[in-house]
Amino acid sequence: MSDWLRVGKLMDFCAVYYTTQLVRCAAFSLVLTGLVLLLRKVLFARRTFARGILWAAFLLLPFLGRLKLFYESSAVLGITWRVTYVTMTCLWADRIYMAGIFLSALYIFGKRFRLRRAVAGMETVFLDGIRVRVTDMQITPFAVGLWKPEIVVPRVLLERYSGEELQAVVGHEQTHIRLGHLWLGLAWDVLRCLLWVNPFLTVIQKQFRSDMEDICDRVCIQRSGGTAYEYGTVLLKTLKLLRSEPEETVSAVTYAGEREYADMKRRMCEIVGFRPYRKRRCAGMAVALVLTFAALLGAVHAHSYARCNENSDIMVGNYDGKPEIVSDDTERLAQMVSYDDRYIYVDREAFEDFLEEKGADGEIWIVFGGFYKLPGLGGAAEACIYERGSQDRIVQIPYESIMDNWYLGLLRWL
């Protein structure tokens, strides 16, 4: 097989392998979406930080596709086997899924790229030593960028706000940056691309961003040392100024500015109901969240198949005009066949009696070892030809390992 054909075959395998996992993750995401929406509405309606913590559960989703329960749990197997069968056998469906990821990424990250380019061309000013980009567009202030985040403020705010009010506006965006909300937004967009078959991840994006805003508001109020009334007044003034701008002003949807005016009542209720929180308790919650996530990730890893799983099966086949499997009874074959990195060792008398019992004629192949990616999906095995006629009690057969092949090495790594 030529290298180009191998590359094509590898790409087809990747489509099957990753689609099988991601479709399973998408199924989990549907259940998790309903659970999170229910909990944030019923149990955590008035607990801002707890609502934010709920969204961390979505970070586990991409790691659930290789769970052993898809193969070992009869209940889960009964529900998912049809989907698994389709993803493992219908290459066209896998190619469509991969194309969906590509198109979703093109759309979502294309918008991010265009926004970043637009911000790079904006005027730069410094407010109390903080670099800020200024725009003439009618938008609420927002932050953009990951490694070098920048804050964008509409010009009307610079012209009509006092220094203290501008400090509150810029401080809000700095809090988004410090709390890692820009990175969480990136993670959410990546999740939307990988699990694009679940449209609810896009639908509930508004709730996700609203909870991030509420957390940011609470932190800003406490850090400012002012009252919730003063903070809410600045927010309402911002909205009033932006709504009073000319109608022809272009509007934009951004991270911090992506909120409808109809949602302002809910946000103002959160601000009015502000109560000081204990920083130590919040720090403890953050540590507990990290430890819990690490423990769950460890549990998922322990109950999942590895990227490459060693195969201990032994199989005997013969070729007498056409290939046939003589036996795949590994437990019995392991009593007469063993191997290391260079040789396979066969108990001649027991093995030839076994072949006679099975009626095996022609060219005898012994297939052993190797690896697999998931049960029934992807992998390779070592093989050698057994020749009768030896007088040795233990027949030692040298073989050349296939694992040095670049194609199989890449397959193991994927």
CSV table of C-alpha atoms in Angstrom, one decimal:
chain,number,residue,atom,x,y,z
A,1,MET,CA,0.0,0.0,0.0
A,2,SER,CA,1.4,3.4,-1.0
A,3,ASP,CA,2.0,6.1,1.6
A,4,TRP,CA,-0.8,8.3,0.1
A,5,LEU,CA,-3.3,5.5,0.4
A,6,ARG,CA,-2.2,4.9,4.0
A,7,VAL,CA,-2.7,8.6,4.8
A,8,GLY,CA,-6.3,8.4,3.3
A,9,LYS,CA,-7.0,5.3,5.3
A,10,LEU,CA,-5.7,7.0,8.4
A,11,MET,CA,-8.0,10.0,7.9
A,12,ASP,CA,-10.9,7.7,7.4
A,13,PHE,CA,-10.1,5.9,10.6
A,14,CYS,CA,-9.8,9.2,12.5
A,15,ALA,CA,-13.3,10.2,11.3
A,16,VAL,CA,-14.7,6.9,12.6
A,17,TYR,CA,-12.7,6.9,15.8
A,18,TYR,CA,-13.4,10.5,16.9
A,19,THR,CA,-17.0,10.5,15.7
A,20,THR,CA,-17.8,7.4,17.8
A,21,GLN,CA,-16.4,9.2,20.9
A,22,LEU,CA,-17.9,12.6,20.2
A,23,VAL,CA,-21.4,11.3,19.5
A,24,ARG,CA,-21.3,9.6,22.9
A,25,CYS,CA,-20.2,12.9,24.5
A,26,ALA,CA,-23.0,14.7,22.7
A,27,ALA,CA,-25.5,12.3,24.2
A,28,PHE,CA,-24.1,13.0,27.7
A,29,SER,CA,-24.3,16.7,26.9
A,30,LEU,CA,-28.0,16.5,26.3
A,31,VAL,CA,-28.6,15.0,29.7
A,32,LEU,CA,-26.2,17.4,31.4
A,33,THR,CA,-27.9,20.4,29.7
A,34,GLY,CA,-31.3,19.5,31.2
A,35,LEU,CA,-29.8,18.8,34.6
A,36,VAL,CA,-27.8,22.1,34.8
A,37,LEU,CA,-30.8,24.2,33.7
A,38,LEU,CA,-33.0,22.4,36.3
A,39,LEU,CA,-30.5,22.9,39.2
A,40,ARG,CA,-29.8,26.6,38.4
A,41,LYS,CA,-33.5,27.3,38.3
A,42,VAL,CA,-34.7,25.3,41.3
A,43,LEU,CA,-31.9,24.8,43.8
A,44,PHE,CA,-29.4,27.6,43.0
A,45,ALA,CA,-31.7,30.4,41.7
A,46,ARG,CA,-30.4,32.8,44.4
A,47,ARG,CA,-26.8,31.3,44.7
A,48,THR,CA,-24.7,33.2,42.1
A,49,PHE,CA,-21.4,31.4,42.7
A,50,ALA,CA,-23.0,28.0,42.9
A,51,ARG,CA,-24.7,28.6,39.5
A,52,GLY,CA,-21.4,29.4,38.0
A,53,ILE,CA,-19.8,26.3,39.4
A,54,LEU,CA,-22.5,24.1,37.7
A,55,TRP,CA,-21.1,25.0,34.3
A,56,ALA,CA,-17.7,23.4,35.1
A,57,ALA,CA,-19.4,20.0,34.7
A,58,PHE,CA,-19.4,20.6,30.9
A,59,LEU,CA,-15.5,20.6,30.9
A,60,LEU,CA,-15.7,16.8,31.6
A,61,LEU,CA,-17.7,16.1,28.4
A,62,PRO,CA,-14.9,15.7,25.9
A,63,PHE,CA,-13.3,12.9,28.0
A,64,LEU,CA,-16.3,10.6,28.3
A,65,GLY,CA,-16.2,9.0,24.8
A,66,ARG,CA,-14.0,6.1,25.8
A,67,LEU,CA,-15.8,5.0,29.0
A,68,LYS,CA,-15.9,1.3,29.5
A,69,LEU,CA,-19.5,1.4,30.4
A,70,PHE,CA,-20.3,1.7,26.7
A,71,TYR,CA,-19.1,-1.9,26.4
A,72,GLU,CA,-19.5,-3.4,29.8
A,73,SER,CA,-22.9,-2.0,31.0
A,74,SER,CA,-25.8,-3.9,29.6
A,75,ALA,CA,-28.2,-0.9,30.2
A,76,VAL,CA,-25.9,1.6,28.4
A,77,LEU,CA,-25.1,-0.9,25.7
A,78,GLY,CA,-28.8,-1.5,25.0
A,79,ILE,CA,-29.4,2.3,24.6
A,80,THR,CA,-26.3,3.2,22.6
A,81,TRP,CA,-25.4,0.2,20.5
A,82,ARG,CA,-27.3,1.3,17.4
A,83,VAL,CA,-25.6,4.7,17.4
A,84,THR,CA,-22.2,3.0,18.0
A,85,TYR,CA,-22.9,0.6,15.1
A,86,VAL,CA,-23.7,3.5,12.7
A,87,THR,CA,-20.6,5.5,13.7
A,88,MET,CA,-18.3,2.4,13.3
A,89,THR,CA,-19.7,1.2,10.0
A,90,CYS,CA,-21.1,4.2,8.1
A,91,LEU,CA,-18.1,6.2,6.9
A,92,TRP,CA,-20.3,8.8,5.2
A,93,ALA,CA,-21.9,9.6,8.5
A,94,ASP,CA,-18.5,10.1,10.2
A,95,ARG,CA,-17.3,12.3,7.3
A,96,ILE,CA,-20.5,14.5,7.7
A,97,TYR,CA,-19.8,14.8,11.5
A,98,MET,CA,-16.2,15.9,10.9
A,99,ALA,CA,-17.4,18.4,8.2
A,100,GLY,CA,-19.8,19.7,10.8
A,101,ILE,CA,-17.0,20.4,13.3
A,102,PHE,CA,-14.9,22.1,10.6
A,103,LEU,CA,-17.8,24.4,9.5
A,104,SER,CA,-18.8,25.2,13.1
A,105,ALA,CA,-15.2,26.1,13.9
A,106,LEU,CA,-15.0,28.2,10.7
A,107,TYR,CA,-18.1,30.1,11.7
A,108,ILE,CA,-17.4,30.6,15.4
A,109,PHE,CA,-13.7,31.3,15.3
A,110,GLY,CA,-14.1,33.3,12.1
A,111,LYS,CA,-16.2,35.7,14.1
A,112,ARG,CA,-13.6,35.8,16.9
A,113,PHE,CA,-10.9,36.5,14.4
A,114,ARG,CA,-12.8,39.3,12.7
A,115,LEU,CA,-13.6,40.9,16.1
A,116,ARG,CA,-9.9,40.7,17.1
A,117,ARG,CA,-8.9,42.4,13.8
A,118,ALA,CA,-11.5,45.1,14.3
A,119,VAL,CA,-10.2,45.8,17.8
A,120,ALA,CA,-6.6,45.9,16.6
A,121,GLY,CA,-7.5,48.8,14.3
A,122,MET,CA,-9.2,50.9,17.1
A,123,GLU,CA,-7.8,54.0,18.7
A,124,THR,CA,-5.8,53.4,21.9
A,125,VAL,CA,-6.0,55.6,25.1
A,126,PHE,CA,-4.8,55.1,28.6
A,127,LEU,CA,-7.1,55.4,31.6
A,128,ASP,CA,-5.2,55.6,34.9
A,129,GLY,CA,-2.4,53.6,33.2
A,130,ILE,CA,-4.7,51.0,31.7
A,131,ARG,CA,-4.6,50.6,28.0
A,132,VAL,CA,-8.1,50.8,26.5
A,133,ARG,CA,-9.4,50.6,22.9
A,134,VAL,CA,-12.0,53.2,21.9
A,135,THR,CA,-14.7,52.6,19.3
A,136,ASP,CA,-17.4,54.8,17.8
A,137,MET,CA,-19.8,51.8,17.6
A,138,GLN,CA,-22.9,51.6,19.9
A,139,ILE,CA,-21.8,48.7,22.1
A,140,THR,CA,-21.4,48.0,25.7
A,141,PRO,CA,-17.8,47.7,27.0
A,142,PHE,CA,-16.2,44.3,26.5
A,143,ALA,CA,-12.9,42.5,26.8
A,144,VAL,CA,-11.3,40.4,24.0
A,145,GLY,CA,-8.2,38.3,23.6
A,146,LEU,CA,-6.6,35.6,25.6
A,147,TRP,CA,-2.8,36.0,26.0
A,148,LYS,CA,-3.0,39.8,25.7
A,149,PRO,CA,-6.6,40.8,26.5
A,150,GLU,CA,-7.8,44.2,25.6
A,151,ILE,CA,-10.7,46.3,26.8
A,152,VAL,CA,-13.0,48.1,24.4
A,153,VAL,CA,-15.0,51.1,25.5
A,154,PRO,CA,-17.4,53.2,23.3
A,155,ARG,CA,-16.3,56.8,22.8
A,156,VAL,CA,-19.6,58.2,24.3
A,157,LEU,CA,-18.6,56.8,27.7
A,158,LEU,CA,-15.2,58.5,27.6
A,159,GLU,CA,-16.9,61.8,26.7
A,160,ARG,CA,-19.7,61.8,29.3
A,161,TYR,CA,-18.4,59.7,32.2
A,162,SER,CA,-16.5,60.9,35.2
A,163,GLY,CA,-13.2,59.4,36.1
A,164,GLU,CA,-14.8,57.3,38.9
A,165,GLU,CA,-17.5,56.0,36.6
A,166,LEU,CA,-14.9,55.0,33.9
A,167,GLN,CA,-12.9,53.3,36.6
A,168,ALA,CA,-15.9,51.2,37.5
A,169,VAL,CA,-16.6,50.3,33.8
A,170,VAL,CA,-13.0,49.3,33.1
A,171,GLY,CA,-12.7,47.5,36.5
A,172,HIS,CA,-15.7,45.3,35.5
A,173,GLU,CA,-13.9,44.1,32.3
A,174,GLN,CA,-10.7,43.6,34.2
A,175,THR,CA,-12.6,41.4,36.6
A,176,HIS,CA,-13.8,39.3,33.7
A,177,ILE,CA,-10.2,38.9,32.6
A,178,ARG,CA,-8.9,38.0,36.1
A,179,LEU,CA,-11.6,35.4,36.7
A,180,GLY,CA,-10.7,33.7,33.5
A,181,HIS,CA,-14.1,34.2,31.8
A,182,LEU,CA,-12.4,34.8,28.4
A,183,TRP,CA,-10.8,31.4,28.6
A,184,LEU,CA,-14.1,29.8,29.7
A,185,GLY,CA,-15.8,31.5,26.7
A,186,LEU,CA,-13.2,29.9,24.5
A,187,ALA,CA,-13.7,26.5,26.1
A,188,TRP,CA,-17.5,26.8,25.5
A,189,ASP,CA,-16.9,27.7,21.9
A,190,VAL,CA,-14.7,24.6,21.4
A,191,LEU,CA,-17.4,22.5,23.0
A,192,ARG,CA,-20.0,23.9,20.6
A,193,CYS,CA,-17.8,22.9,17.7
A,194,LEU,CA,-17.0,19.4,18.9
A,195,LEU,CA,-20.6,18.6,19.9
A,196,TRP,CA,-22.4,20.6,17.2
A,197,VAL,CA,-25.1,18.0,16.9
A,198,ASN,CA,-26.4,19.3,20.3
A,199,PRO,CA,-28.0,22.7,19.4
A,200,PHE,CA,-28.9,23.3,23.0
A,201,LEU,CA,-25.2,24.2,23.7
A,202,THR,CA,-25.8,27.3,21.6
A,203,VAL,CA,-29.2,28.0,23.0
A,204,ILE,CA,-28.1,27.9,26.6
A,205,GLN,CA,-25.0,30.1,25.9
A,206,LYS,CA,-27.1,33.1,27.0
A,207,GLN,CA,-27.6,31.5,30.5
A,208,PHE,CA,-23.9,30.6,30.7
A,209,ARG,CA,-22.8,34.2,29.9
A,210,SER,CA,-25.5,35.6,32.2
A,211,ASP,CA,-24.1,33.6,35.2
A,212,MET,CA,-20.6,34.8,34.4
A,213,GLU,CA,-21.9,38.4,34.4
A,214,ASP,CA,-23.6,38.0,37.7
A,215,ILE,CA,-20.4,36.6,39.3
A,216,CYS,CA,-18.5,39.5,37.8
A,217,ASP,CA,-21.0,42.0,39.2
A,218,ARG,CA,-20.8,40.6,42.7
A,219,VAL,CA,-17.0,40.6,42.7
A,220,CYS,CA,-16.9,44.1,41.4
A,221,ILE,CA,-19.3,45.5,44.0
A,222,GLN,CA,-17.4,43.9,46.9
A,223,ARG,CA,-14.0,45.0,45.6
A,224,SER,CA,-15.1,48.6,44.9
A,225,GLY,CA,-16.1,49.2,48.5
A,226,GLY,CA,-19.2,51.0,47.3
A,227,THR,CA,-22.8,50.1,47.4
A,228,ALA,CA,-24.9,48.0,45.0
A,229,TYR,CA,-27.0,51.0,44.3
A,230,GLU,CA,-24.0,53.0,43.1
A,231,TYR,CA,-22.8,50.1,40.9
A,232,GLY,CA,-26.3,49.6,39.4
A,233,THR,CA,-26.6,53.4,38.7
A,234,VAL,CA,-23.5,53.3,36.6
A,235,LEU,CA,-24.8,50.3,34.7
A,236,LEU,CA,-28.2,52.0,34.0
A,237,LYS,CA,-26.4,55.2,32.9
A,238,THR,CA,-24.4,53.1,30.4
A,239,LEU,CA,-27.5,51.6,28.9
A,240,LYS,CA,-29.3,55.0,28.8
A,241,LEU,CA,-26.3,56.6,26.9
A,242,LEU,CA,-26.1,53.8,24.4
A,243,ARG,CA,-29.8,53.8,23.7
A,244,SER,CA,-29.8,57.5,23.2
A,245,GLU,CA,-27.2,57.3,20.4
A,246,PRO,CA,-28.3,57.7,16.8
A,247,GLU,CA,-30.1,54.8,15.2
A,248,GLU,CA,-27.6,54.5,12.4
A,249,THR,CA,-24.8,53.5,14.8
A,250,VAL,CA,-23.7,49.9,14.1
A,251,SER,CA,-24.3,47.5,16.9
A,252,ALA,CA,-22.1,44.5,17.7
A,253,VAL,CA,-22.4,41.4,19.8
A,254,THR,CA,-19.5,40.8,22.1
A,255,TYR,CA,-18.6,38.8,25.2
A,256,ALA,CA,-19.4,41.3,27.9
A,257,GLY,CA,-22.0,43.1,25.8
A,258,GLU,CA,-24.0,40.2,24.7
A,259,ARG,CA,-27.1,40.8,26.7
A,260,GLU,CA,-30.5,42.0,25.7
A,261,TYR,CA,-32.2,44.9,27.4
A,262,ALA,CA,-35.0,42.6,28.4
A,263,ASP,CA,-32.5,40.7,30.5
A,264,MET,CA,-31.5,43.9,32.4
A,265,LYS,CA,-34.4,43.5,34.9
A,266,ARG,CA,-33.0,40.1,36.0
A,267,ARG,CA,-29.5,41.5,36.3
A,268,MET,CA,-30.6,44.5,38.3
A,269,CYS,CA,-32.5,42.3,40.7
A,270,GLU,CA,-29.3,40.4,41.3
A,271,ILE,CA,-27.4,43.6,42.0
A,272,VAL,CA,-30.1,45.0,44.3
A,273,GLY,CA,-30.1,41.7,46.2
A,274,PHE,CA,-26.3,41.8,46.7
A,275,ARG,CA,-25.0,40.7,50.0
A,276,PRO,CA,-21.3,40.7,51.0
A,277,TYR,CA,-19.7,37.3,50.6
A,278,ARG,CA,-16.8,35.8,52.6
A,279,LYS,CA,-13.7,35.7,50.5
A,280,ARG,CA,-12.3,32.8,52.4
A,281,ARG,CA,-15.4,30.8,51.7
A,282,CYS,CA,-15.3,31.6,48.0
A,283,ALA,CA,-11.6,30.7,47.9
A,284,GLY,CA,-12.4,27.4,49.6
A,285,MET,CA,-15.2,26.7,47.0
A,286,ALA,CA,-12.7,27.4,44.2
A,287,VAL,CA,-10.2,25.0,45.7
A,288,ALA,CA,-12.9,22.4,46.3
A,289,LEU,CA,-14.0,22.8,42.7
A,290,VAL,CA,-10.5,22.2,41.3
A,291,LEU,CA,-10.0,19.1,43.5
A,292,THR,CA,-13.4,17.7,42.6
A,293,PHE,CA,-12.8,18.2,38.9
A,294,ALA,CA,-9.4,16.6,39.2
A,295,ALA,CA,-10.9,13.6,41.1
A,296,LEU,CA,-13.7,13.2,38.5
A,297,LEU,CA,-11.2,13.4,35.7
A,298,GLY,CA,-9.1,10.8,37.4
A,299,ALA,CA,-12.2,8.6,37.8
A,300,VAL,CA,-13.1,9.0,34.2
A,301,HIS,CA,-9.6,8.1,33.2
A,302,ALA,CA,-9.5,5.0,35.4
A,303,HIS,CA,-12.8,3.7,33.9
A,304,SER,CA,-12.0,4.5,30.3
A,305,TYR,CA,-10.0,2.7,27.6
A,306,ALA,CA,-6.6,4.2,27.0
A,307,ARG,CA,-5.7,5.8,23.7
A,308,CYS,CA,-3.8,2.6,22.9
A,309,ASN,CA,-4.6,-0.7,24.6
A,310,GLU,CA,-2.3,-3.7,24.6
A,311,ASN,CA,-3.9,-6.8,23.1
A,312,SER,CA,-3.2,-10.1,24.6
A,313,ASP,CA,-5.4,-12.2,22.3
A,314,ILE,CA,-3.9,-15.1,20.3
A,315,MET,CA,-5.6,-16.5,17.2
A,316,VAL,CA,-4.7,-19.3,14.7
A,317,GLY,CA,-5.7,-19.2,11.1
A,318,ASN,CA,-4.9,-21.1,8.0
A,319,TYR,CA,-4.7,-20.4,4.3
A,320,ASP,CA,-5.8,-23.3,2.0
A,321,GLY,CA,-7.1,-21.4,-1.0
A,322,LYS,CA,-8.9,-18.9,1.2
A,323,PRO,CA,-8.1,-17.6,4.7
A,324,GLU,CA,-10.0,-19.1,7.6
A,325,ILE,CA,-9.9,-18.7,11.3
A,326,VAL,CA,-9.0,-22.0,13.0
A,327,SER,CA,-9.5,-20.8,16.6
A,328,ASP,CA,-9.5,-17.6,18.6
A,329,ASP,CA,-9.7,-19.4,22.0
A,330,THR,CA,-6.9,-17.3,23.6
A,331,GLU,CA,-7.2,-19.1,27.0
A,332,ARG,CA,-6.4,-22.5,25.4
A,333,LEU,CA,-3.9,-21.2,22.9
A,334,ALA,CA,-2.0,-19.4,25.7
A,335,GLN,CA,-1.2,-22.8,27.2
A,336,MET,CA,0.9,-23.7,24.1
A,337,VAL,CA,1.9,-20.4,22.6
A,338,SER,CA,4.0,-17.6,24.2
A,339,TYR,CA,6.0,-14.7,22.8
A,340,ASP,CA,8.4,-11.9,23.5
A,341,ASP,CA,9.7,-8.9,21.5
A,342,ARG,CA,11.7,-11.1,19.0
A,343,TYR,CA,10.4,-14.7,19.1
A,344,ILE,CA,7.2,-16.7,19.4
A,345,TYR,CA,7.5,-20.0,21.3
A,346,VAL,CA,5.2,-22.9,20.4
A,347,ASP,CA,4.8,-26.2,22.3
A,348,ARG,CA,5.1,-28.3,19.2
A,349,GLU,CA,3.4,-31.5,20.3
A,350,ALA,CA,0.4,-29.8,22.0
A,351,PHE,CA,0.0,-27.3,19.1
A,352,GLU,CA,0.1,-29.9,16.3
A,353,ASP,CA,-2.4,-32.0,18.2
A,354,PHE,CA,-4.6,-28.9,18.4
A,355,LEU,CA,-4.3,-28.4,14.7
A,356,GLU,CA,-5.1,-32.0,14.0
A,357,GLU,CA,-8.2,-31.7,16.2
A,358,LYS,CA,-9.3,-28.6,14.3
A,359,GLY,CA,-8.6,-30.2,10.9
A,360,ALA,CA,-6.4,-27.3,9.9
A,361,ASP,CA,-4.4,-27.8,6.7
A,362,GLY,CA,-2.4,-25.6,4.5
A,363,GLU,CA,-0.4,-22.6,5.6
A,364,ILE,CA,-0.8,-22.0,9.4
A,365,TRP,CA,-0.7,-18.4,10.7
A,366,ILE,CA,-0.4,-17.4,14.4
A,367,VAL,CA,-1.7,-14.0,15.2
A,368,PHE,CA,-0.9,-12.5,18.5
A,369,GLY,CA,-0.2,-9.3,20.6
A,370,GLY,CA,-0.5,-5.9,19.1
A,371,PHE,CA,-2.9,-3.2,20.2
A,372,TYR,CA,-6.4,-1.8,19.7
A,373,LYS,CA,-7.9,1.6,20.1
A,374,LEU,CA,-11.4,0.6,21.2
A,375,PRO,CA,-13.0,-2.8,21.3
A,376,GLY,CA,-13.8,-3.7,17.7
A,377,LEU,CA,-12.3,-0.4,16.3
A,378,GLY,CA,-8.7,0.0,15.0
A,379,GLY,CA,-5.5,-1.7,15.9
A,380,ALA,CA,-3.0,-4.2,14.6
A,381,ALA,CA,-1.4,-7.5,15.6
A,382,GLU,CA,1.8,-9.4,15.1
A,383,ALA,CA,1.8,-12.5,13.0
A,384,CYS,CA,4.1,-15.4,11.9
A,385,ILE,CA,3.9,-18.6,9.9
A,386,TYR,CA,4.1,-21.9,11.7
A,387,GLU,CA,5.9,-24.6,9.7
A,388,ARG,CA,5.5,-28.3,10.6
A,389,GLY,CA,8.4,-30.7,10.7
A,390,SER,CA,10.5,-29.4,13.5
A,391,GLN,CA,11.8,-31.9,16.1
A,392,ASP,CA,12.2,-29.4,18.9
A,393,ARG,CA,9.9,-29.7,21.8
A,394,ILE,CA,9.5,-25.9,21.9
A,395,VAL,CA,9.6,-24.3,18.4
A,396,GLN,CA,11.2,-20.9,18.4
A,397,ILE,CA,10.0,-18.7,15.5
A,398,PRO,CA,11.5,-15.3,14.9
A,399,TYR,CA,9.3,-12.5,13.7
A,400,GLU,CA,9.7,-8.8,12.6
A,401,SER,CA,7.5,-6.5,14.7
A,402,ILE,CA,5.1,-4.3,12.8
A,403,MET,CA,5.2,-1.7,15.5
A,404,ASP,CA,8.1,0.2,13.9
A,405,ASN,CA,5.9,1.1,11.0
A,406,TRP,CA,5.2,4.9,10.9
A,407,TYR,CA,1.6,4.4,10.1
A,408,LEU,CA,1.0,2.1,13.1
A,409,GLY,CA,3.1,4.4,15.3
A,410,LEU,CA,0.8,7.3,14.4
A,411,LEU,CA,-2.3,5.2,14.8
A,412,ARG,CA,-1.1,4.3,18.4
A,413,TRP,CA,-0.6,8.0,19.2
A,414,LEU,CA,-4.0,9.2,18.0
